Short mmCIF file of C-alpha atoms in Angstrom, two decimals:
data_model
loop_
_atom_site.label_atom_id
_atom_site.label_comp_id
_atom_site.label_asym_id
_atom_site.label_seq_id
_atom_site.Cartn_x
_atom_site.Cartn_y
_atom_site.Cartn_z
CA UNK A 15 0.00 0.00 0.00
CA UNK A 16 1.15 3.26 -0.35
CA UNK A 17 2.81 5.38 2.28
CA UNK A 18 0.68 7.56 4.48
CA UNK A 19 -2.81 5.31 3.68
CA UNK A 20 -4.40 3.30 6.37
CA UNK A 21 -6.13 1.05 5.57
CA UNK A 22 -9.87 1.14 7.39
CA UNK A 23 -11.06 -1.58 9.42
CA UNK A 24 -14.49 -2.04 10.71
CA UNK A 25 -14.96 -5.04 13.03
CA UNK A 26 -18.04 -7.17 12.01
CA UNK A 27 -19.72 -6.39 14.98
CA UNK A 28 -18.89 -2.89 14.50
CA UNK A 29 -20.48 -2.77 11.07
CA UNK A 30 -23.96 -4.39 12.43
CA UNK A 31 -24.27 -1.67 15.35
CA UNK A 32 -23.62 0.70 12.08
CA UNK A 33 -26.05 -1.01 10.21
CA UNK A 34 -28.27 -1.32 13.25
CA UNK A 35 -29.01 2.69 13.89
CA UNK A 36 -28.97 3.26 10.49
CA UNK A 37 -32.07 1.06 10.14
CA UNK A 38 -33.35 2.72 13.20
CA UNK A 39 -33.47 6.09 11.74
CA UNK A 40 -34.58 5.10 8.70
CA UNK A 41 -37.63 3.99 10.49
CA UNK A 42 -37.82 6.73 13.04
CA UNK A 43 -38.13 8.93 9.64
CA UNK A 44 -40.44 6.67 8.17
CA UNK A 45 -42.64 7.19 11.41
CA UNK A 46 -43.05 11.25 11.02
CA UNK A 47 -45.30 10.45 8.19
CA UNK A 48 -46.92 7.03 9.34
CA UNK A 49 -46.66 6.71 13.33
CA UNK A 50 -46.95 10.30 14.03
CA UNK A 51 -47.43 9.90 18.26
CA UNK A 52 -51.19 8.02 18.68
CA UNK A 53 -53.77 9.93 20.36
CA UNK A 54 -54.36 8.65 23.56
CA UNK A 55 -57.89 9.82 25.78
CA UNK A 56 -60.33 8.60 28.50
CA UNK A 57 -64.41 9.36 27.92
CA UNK A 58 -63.72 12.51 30.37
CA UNK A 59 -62.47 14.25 28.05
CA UNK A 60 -64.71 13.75 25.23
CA UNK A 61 -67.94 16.34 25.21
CA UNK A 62 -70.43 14.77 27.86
CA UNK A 63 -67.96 12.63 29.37
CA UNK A 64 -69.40 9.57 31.22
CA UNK A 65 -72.44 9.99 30.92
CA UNK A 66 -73.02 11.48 27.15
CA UNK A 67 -75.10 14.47 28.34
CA UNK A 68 -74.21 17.28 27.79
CA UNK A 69 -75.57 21.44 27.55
CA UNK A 70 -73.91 24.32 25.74
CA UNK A 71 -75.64 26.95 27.64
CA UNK A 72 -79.10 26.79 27.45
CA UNK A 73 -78.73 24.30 24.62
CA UNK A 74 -78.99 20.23 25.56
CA UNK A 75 -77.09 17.81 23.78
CA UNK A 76 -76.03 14.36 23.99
CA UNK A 77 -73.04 12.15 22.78
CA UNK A 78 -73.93 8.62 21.13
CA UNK A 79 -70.79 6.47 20.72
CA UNK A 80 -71.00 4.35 17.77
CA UNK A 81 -68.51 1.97 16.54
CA UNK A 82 -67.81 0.93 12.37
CA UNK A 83 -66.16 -1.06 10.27
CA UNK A 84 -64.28 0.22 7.07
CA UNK A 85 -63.75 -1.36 4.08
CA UNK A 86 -60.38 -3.25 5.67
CA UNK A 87 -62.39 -4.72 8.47
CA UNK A 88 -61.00 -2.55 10.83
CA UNK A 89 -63.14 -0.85 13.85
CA UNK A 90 -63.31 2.61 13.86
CA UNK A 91 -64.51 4.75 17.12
CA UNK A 92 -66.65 7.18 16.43
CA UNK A 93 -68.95 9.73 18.60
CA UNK A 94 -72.37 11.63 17.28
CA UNK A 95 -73.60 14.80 19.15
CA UNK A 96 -76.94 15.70 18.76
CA UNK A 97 -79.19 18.51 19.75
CA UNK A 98 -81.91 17.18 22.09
CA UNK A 99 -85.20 19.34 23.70
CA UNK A 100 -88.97 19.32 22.09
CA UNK A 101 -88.23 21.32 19.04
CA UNK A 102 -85.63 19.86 17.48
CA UNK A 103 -86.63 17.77 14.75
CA UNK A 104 -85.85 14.22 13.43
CA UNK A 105 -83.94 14.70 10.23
CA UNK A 106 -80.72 16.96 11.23
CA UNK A 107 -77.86 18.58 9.23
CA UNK A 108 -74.79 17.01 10.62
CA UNK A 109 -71.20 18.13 10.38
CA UNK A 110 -68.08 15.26 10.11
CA UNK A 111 -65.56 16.71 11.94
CA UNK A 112 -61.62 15.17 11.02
CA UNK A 113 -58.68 15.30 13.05
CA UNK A 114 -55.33 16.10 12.20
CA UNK A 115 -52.32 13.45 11.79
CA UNK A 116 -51.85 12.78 15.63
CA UNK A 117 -55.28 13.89 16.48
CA UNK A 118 -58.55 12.10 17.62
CA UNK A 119 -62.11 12.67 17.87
CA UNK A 120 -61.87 14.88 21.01
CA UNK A 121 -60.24 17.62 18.58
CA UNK A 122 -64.43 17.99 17.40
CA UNK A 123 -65.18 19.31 21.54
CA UNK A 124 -65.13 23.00 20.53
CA UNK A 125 -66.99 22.03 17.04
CA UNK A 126 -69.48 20.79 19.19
CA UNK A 127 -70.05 23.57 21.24
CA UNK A 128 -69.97 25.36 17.97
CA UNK A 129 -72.73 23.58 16.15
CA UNK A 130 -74.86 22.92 18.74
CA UNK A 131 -76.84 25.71 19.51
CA UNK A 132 -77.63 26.09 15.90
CA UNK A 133 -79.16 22.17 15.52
CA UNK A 134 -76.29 21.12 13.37
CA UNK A 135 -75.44 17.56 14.50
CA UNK A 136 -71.58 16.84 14.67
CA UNK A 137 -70.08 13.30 13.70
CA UNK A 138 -66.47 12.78 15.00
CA UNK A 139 -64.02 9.73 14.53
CA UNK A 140 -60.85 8.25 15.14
CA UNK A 141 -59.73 7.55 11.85
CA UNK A 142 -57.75 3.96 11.42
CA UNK A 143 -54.58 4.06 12.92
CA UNK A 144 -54.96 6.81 15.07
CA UNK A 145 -56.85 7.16 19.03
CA UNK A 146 -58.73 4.04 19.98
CA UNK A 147 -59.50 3.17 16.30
CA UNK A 148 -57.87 -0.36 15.19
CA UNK A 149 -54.78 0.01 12.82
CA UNK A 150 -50.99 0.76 12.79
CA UNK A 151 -50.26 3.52 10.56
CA UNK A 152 -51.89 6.38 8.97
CA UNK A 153 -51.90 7.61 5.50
CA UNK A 154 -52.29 10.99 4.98
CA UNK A 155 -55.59 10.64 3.69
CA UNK A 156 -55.04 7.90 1.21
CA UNK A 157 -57.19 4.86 3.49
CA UNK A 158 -58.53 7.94 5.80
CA UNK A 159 -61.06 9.18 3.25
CA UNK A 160 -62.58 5.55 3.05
CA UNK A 161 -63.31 5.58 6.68
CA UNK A 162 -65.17 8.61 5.82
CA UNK A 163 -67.30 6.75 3.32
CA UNK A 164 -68.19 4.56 5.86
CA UNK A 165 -69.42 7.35 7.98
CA UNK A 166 -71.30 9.13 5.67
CA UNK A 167 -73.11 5.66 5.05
CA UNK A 168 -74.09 4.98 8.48
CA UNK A 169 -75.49 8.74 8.67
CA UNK A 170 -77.82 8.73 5.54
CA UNK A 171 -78.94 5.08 6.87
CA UNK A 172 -78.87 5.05 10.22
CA UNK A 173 -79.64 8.55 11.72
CA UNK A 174 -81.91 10.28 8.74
CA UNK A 175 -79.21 13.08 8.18
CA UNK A 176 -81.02 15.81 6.23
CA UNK A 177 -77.80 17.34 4.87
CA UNK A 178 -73.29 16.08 5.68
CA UNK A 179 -71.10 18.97 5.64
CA UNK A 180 -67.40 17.92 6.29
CA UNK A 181 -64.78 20.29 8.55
CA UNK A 182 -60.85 19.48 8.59
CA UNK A 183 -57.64 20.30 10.05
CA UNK A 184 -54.43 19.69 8.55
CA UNK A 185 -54.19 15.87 7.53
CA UNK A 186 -58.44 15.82 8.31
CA UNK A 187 -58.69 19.01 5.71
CA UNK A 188 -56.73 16.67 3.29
CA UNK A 189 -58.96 14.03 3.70
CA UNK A 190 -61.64 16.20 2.94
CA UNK A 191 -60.73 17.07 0.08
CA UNK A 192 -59.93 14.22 -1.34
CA UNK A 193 -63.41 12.59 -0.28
CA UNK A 194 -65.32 15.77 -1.16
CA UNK A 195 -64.62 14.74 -4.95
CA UNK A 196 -65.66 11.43 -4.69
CA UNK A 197 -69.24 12.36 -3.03
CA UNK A 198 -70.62 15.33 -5.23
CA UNK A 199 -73.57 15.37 -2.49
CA UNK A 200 -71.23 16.89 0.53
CA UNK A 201 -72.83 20.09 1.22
CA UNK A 202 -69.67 21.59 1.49
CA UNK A 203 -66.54 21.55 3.13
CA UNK A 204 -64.13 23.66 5.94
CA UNK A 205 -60.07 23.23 5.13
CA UNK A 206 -58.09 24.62 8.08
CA UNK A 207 -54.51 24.46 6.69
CA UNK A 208 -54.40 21.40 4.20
CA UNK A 209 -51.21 20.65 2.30
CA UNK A 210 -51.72 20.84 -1.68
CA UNK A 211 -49.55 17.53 -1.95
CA UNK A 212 -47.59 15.41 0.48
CA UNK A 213 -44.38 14.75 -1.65
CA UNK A 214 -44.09 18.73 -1.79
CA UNK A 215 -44.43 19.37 1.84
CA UNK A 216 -41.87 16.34 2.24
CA UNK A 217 -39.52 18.25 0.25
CA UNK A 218 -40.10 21.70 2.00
CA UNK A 219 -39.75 19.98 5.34
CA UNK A 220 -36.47 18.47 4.43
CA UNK A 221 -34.86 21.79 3.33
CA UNK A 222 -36.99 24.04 5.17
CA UNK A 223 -35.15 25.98 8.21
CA UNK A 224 -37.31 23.75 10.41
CA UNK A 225 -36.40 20.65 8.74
CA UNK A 226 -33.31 18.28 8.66
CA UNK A 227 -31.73 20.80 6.02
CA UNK A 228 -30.77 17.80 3.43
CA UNK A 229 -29.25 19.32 -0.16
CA UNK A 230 -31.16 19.49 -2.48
CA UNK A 231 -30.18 16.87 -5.03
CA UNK A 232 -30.52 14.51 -2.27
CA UNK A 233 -33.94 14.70 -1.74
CA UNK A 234 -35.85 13.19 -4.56
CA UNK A 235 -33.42 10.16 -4.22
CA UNK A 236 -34.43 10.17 -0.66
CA UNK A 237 -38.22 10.65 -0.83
CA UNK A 238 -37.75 7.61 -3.48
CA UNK A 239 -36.82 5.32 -1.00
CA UNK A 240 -38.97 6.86 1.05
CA UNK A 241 -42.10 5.82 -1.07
CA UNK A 242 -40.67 2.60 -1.52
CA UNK A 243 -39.79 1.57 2.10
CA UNK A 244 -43.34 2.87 3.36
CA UNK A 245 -45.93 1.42 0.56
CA UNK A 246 -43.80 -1.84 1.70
CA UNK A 247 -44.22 -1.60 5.75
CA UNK A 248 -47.70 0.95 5.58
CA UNK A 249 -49.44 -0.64 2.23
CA UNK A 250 -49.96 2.63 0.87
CA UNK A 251 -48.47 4.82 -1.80
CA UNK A 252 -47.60 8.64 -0.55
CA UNK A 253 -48.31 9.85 -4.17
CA UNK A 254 -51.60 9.03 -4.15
CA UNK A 255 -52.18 11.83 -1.29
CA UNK A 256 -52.24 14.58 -3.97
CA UNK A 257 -55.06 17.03 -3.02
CA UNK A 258 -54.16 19.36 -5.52
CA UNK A 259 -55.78 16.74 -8.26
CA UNK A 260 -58.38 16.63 -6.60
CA UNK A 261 -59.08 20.42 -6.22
CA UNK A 262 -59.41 20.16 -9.88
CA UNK A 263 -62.35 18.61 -9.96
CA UNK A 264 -64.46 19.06 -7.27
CA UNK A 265 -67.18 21.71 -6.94
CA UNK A 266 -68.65 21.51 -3.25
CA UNK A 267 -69.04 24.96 -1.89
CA UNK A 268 -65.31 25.18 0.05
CA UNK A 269 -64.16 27.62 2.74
CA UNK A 270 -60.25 27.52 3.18
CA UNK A 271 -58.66 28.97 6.07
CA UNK A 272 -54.75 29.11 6.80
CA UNK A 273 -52.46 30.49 9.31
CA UNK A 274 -50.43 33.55 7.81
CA UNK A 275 -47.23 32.16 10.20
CA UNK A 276 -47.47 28.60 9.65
CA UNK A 277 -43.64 26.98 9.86
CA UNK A 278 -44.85 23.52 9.39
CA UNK A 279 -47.51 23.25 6.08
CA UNK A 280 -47.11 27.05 4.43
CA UNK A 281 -49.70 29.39 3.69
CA UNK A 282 -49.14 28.62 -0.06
CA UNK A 283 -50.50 25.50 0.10
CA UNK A 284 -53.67 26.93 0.85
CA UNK A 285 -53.50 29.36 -1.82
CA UNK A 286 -52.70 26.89 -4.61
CA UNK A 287 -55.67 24.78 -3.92
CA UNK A 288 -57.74 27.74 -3.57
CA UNK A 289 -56.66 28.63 -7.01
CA UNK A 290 -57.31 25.27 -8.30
CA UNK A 291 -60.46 24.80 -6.65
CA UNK A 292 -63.11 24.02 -9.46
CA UNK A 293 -66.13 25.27 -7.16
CA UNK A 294 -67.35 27.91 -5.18
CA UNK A 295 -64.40 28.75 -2.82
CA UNK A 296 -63.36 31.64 -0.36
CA UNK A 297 -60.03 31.83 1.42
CA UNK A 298 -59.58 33.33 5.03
CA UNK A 299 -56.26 34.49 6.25
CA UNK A 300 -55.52 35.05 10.08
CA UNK A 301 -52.17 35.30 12.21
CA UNK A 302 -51.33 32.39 14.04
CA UNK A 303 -49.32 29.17 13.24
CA UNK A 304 -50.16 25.69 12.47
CA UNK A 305 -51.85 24.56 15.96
CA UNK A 306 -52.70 28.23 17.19
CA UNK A 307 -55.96 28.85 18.51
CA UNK A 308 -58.47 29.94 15.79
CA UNK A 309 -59.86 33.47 16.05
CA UNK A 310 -63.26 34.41 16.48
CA UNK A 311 -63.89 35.73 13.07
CA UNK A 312 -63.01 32.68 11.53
CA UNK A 313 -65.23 30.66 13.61
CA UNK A 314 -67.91 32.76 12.97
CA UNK A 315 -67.00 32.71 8.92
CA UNK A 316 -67.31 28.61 9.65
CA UNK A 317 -71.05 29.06 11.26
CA UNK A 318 -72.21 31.65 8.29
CA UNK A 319 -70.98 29.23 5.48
CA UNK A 320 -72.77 26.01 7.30
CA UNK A 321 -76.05 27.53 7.75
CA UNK A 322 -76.29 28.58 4.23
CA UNK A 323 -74.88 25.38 2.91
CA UNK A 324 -76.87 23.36 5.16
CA UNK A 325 -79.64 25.52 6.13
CA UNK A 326 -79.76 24.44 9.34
CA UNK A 327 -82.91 24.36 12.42
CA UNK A 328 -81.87 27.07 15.28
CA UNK A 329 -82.97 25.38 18.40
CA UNK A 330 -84.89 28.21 20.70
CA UNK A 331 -83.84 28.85 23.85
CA UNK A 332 -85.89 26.85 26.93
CA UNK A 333 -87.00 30.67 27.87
CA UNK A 334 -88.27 31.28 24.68
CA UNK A 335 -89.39 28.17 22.84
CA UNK A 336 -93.45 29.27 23.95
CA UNK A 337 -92.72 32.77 22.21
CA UNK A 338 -93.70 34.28 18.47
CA UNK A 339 -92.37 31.88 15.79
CA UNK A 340 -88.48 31.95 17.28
CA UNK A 341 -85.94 31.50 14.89
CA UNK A 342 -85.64 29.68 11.45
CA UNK A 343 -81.74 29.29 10.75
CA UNK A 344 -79.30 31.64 12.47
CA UNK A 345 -78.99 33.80 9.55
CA UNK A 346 -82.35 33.18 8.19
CA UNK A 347 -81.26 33.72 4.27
CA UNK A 348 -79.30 37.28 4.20
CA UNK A 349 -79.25 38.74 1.46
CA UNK A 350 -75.84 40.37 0.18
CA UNK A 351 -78.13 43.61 -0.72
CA UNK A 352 -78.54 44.23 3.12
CA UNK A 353 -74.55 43.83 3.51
CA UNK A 354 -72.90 40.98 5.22
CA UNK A 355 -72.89 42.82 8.56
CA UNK A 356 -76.19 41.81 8.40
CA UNK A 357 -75.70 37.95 8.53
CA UNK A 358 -72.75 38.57 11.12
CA UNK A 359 -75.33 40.66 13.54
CA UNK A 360 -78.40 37.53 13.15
CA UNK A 361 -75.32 34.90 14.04
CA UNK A 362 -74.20 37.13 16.97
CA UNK A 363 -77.49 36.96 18.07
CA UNK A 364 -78.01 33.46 17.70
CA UNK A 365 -75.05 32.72 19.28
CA UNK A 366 -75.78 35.53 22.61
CA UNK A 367 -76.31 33.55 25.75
CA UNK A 368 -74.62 30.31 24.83
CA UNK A 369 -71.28 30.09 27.22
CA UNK A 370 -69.19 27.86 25.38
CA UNK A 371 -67.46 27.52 28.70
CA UNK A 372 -69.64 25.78 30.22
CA UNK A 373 -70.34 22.85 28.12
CA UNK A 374 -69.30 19.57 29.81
CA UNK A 375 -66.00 17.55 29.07
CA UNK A 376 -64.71 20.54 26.44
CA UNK A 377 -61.40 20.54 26.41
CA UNK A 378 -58.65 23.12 25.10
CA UNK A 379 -59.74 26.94 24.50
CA UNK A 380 -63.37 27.54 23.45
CA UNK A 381 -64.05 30.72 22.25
CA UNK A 382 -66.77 33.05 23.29
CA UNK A 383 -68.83 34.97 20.55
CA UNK A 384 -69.08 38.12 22.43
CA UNK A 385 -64.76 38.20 21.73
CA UNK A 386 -65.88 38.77 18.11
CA UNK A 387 -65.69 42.40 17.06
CA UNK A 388 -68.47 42.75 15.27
CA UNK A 389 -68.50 46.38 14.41
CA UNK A 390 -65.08 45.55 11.81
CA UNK A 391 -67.58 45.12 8.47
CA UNK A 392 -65.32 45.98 6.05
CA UNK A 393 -62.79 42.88 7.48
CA UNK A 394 -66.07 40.42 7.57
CA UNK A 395 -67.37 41.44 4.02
CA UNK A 396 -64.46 40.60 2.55
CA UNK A 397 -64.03 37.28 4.77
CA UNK A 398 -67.59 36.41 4.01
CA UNK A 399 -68.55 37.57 0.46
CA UNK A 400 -68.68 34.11 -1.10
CA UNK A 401 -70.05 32.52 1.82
CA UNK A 402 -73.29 34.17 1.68
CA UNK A 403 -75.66 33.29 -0.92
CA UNK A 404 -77.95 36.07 -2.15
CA UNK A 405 -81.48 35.15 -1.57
CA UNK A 406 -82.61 36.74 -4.35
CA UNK A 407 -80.38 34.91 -7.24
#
């Protein structure tokens, strides 16, 4: 050999330890997309706890647990809150709420206390793979928007649903998406911060400043194997979460809404599948990150675009249920010609005298309509314009 090279030497023992954490952080990256940490909860903490009753405010409720199988044969865990009380009638609009990545069905609590005052019904699950549903690994949408199917079934046979409206975060916005073009017949659907396709946000969160900083021309190679080693441990294929496809075609009346500071799936995500969107589509901005709190306003631009999509019964209070005729839905058709302040003031009062704080078993931050500035029109037109529908068209 020549002078000055030494030769290297690894022991074989040495090489299998090598070997040995290679493999284990190949699969520890392999589990950020597929065994993100499970969900784990006691019936406490879901709405109603225990028992499954439940008021927000004046409003009574109460939480059915059901269980399903999907199309795998798998059980899924799954909770439906109802409105209860005298007036509230048989067939309801209900809402499927789904959860992000790591989530579970107690992410729909502060839907619930949402919805329920204004006789929307909410549907919640544990998708397969994640909470107390059976199944290893999740998908990113790909099996997730069959369990969906199978929810949406059991509504329109089981529980005489007059009209399903879908609402996701993150991974759960994905997966509506994705089954919003298969079932022309969703009302319409809420997308808090989806990603427009997962091999892109792969990429962005490899070479992001909050990622593992990999070059470049290292990173198709490595999202490669990437597809490879999970389709062969997870039975799935990553490409096939593509969103942005799907946007393409699908024409459900869609409200998009995206953190300005998100540092984990940008705010141009949401913008290209806005742009793509085939249907009717608005897009709310508002500061915050990817698991901030929600503001007000955008809660409120949620309620606005259900009960027009839906057209949902406004349960009366207990005080008032004997009085003149009560309410029909909270924004009883506004038309654009009186302004949108309009539908904001007939959902602020709707939504006076229901203390989100007090419903049973929420958990996290619920918010409280009277934080809502009401009196900022110009800000809520412009949130709003294509989620009210102009009585008069």
């Amino acid at each position: 050999r020549k002078e000055g090279c030494a030769r290297a030497w690894v022991s074989p023992r040495g090489s299998a330890t090598m070997f040995k954490g290679l493999r284990e952080q190949w699969k520890q990256l392999e589990d950020c997309i597929i065994r993100p940490p499970r969900a784990t909860y006691t019936d406490d903490e879901l709405v109603g706890g225990t028992s499954g009753n439940f008021a927000v405010g004046v409003y009574p409720g109460v939480r059915e647990d059901v269980e399903l199988r999907n199309g795998m044969g798998q059980l899924l865990k799954c909770s439906y809150y109802r409105p209860t009380g005298r007036s509230v009638p048989q067939d309801l609009p209900c809402v499927v709420y789904c959860h992000c990545n790591s989530g579970s069905r107690c992410d729909a609590n502060e839907v619930v206390g949402l919805l329920i005052p204004s006789g929307i019904a909410v549907m919640a699950l544990d998708f397969s793979g994640s909470g107390r549903s059976d199944g290893e690994y999740v998908s990113l949408g790909v099996r997730e928007v069959d369990d969906v199917g199978c929810v949406v079934a059991y509504l329109r046979e089981k529980k005489r649903t007059s009209h399903v409206a879908m609402w996701g975060r993150s991974m759960g916005a994905v997966v509506c998406l994705l089954y919003g073009e298969r079932d022309p017949s969703v009302a319409g659907i809420v997308l808090d911060s989806p990603f427009s396709n997962l091999v892109t946000l792969m990429e962005e969160l490899a070479t992001g400043h909050q990622g593992l900083r990999i070059p470049k021309i290292a990173i198709k190679s490595l999202i490669g194997f990437l597809r490879r080693s999970i389709k062969k441990r997870a039975n799935f294929d990553i490409h096939h979460s593509d969103p942005l496809a799907a946007a393409q075609s699908s024409f459900i009346p869609a409200l998009f809404g995206h953190g300005k500071d998100d540092d984990f799936i940008d705010f141009h995500h949401s913008e290209a599948l806005y742009k793509a969107y085939a249907g009717d589509k608005n897009l709310i901005s508002f500061e915050g990150g990817h698991n901030c709190v929600r503001p007000s306003f955008f809660h409120t631009s949620v309620c606005i675009f259900l009960a027009n999509v839906l057209g949902p019964f406004a349960q009366r209070s207990p005080e008032r249920s004997g009085g003149h005729g009560g309410h029909g839905s909270p924004l009883a058709s506004p038309g654009l010609a009186s302004g949108a302040a309009q539908g904001v003031d007939s959902l602020a009062a709707s939504l006076e005298g229901s203390p989100f704080q007090q419903i049973q078993g929420l958990q996290g931050h619920p918010i409280s309509p009277n934080s809502l500035q009401y009196t900022d029109e110009m800000m809520l037109q412009e949130a709003l314009a294509l989620s009210l529908m102009e009585s008069t068209r």
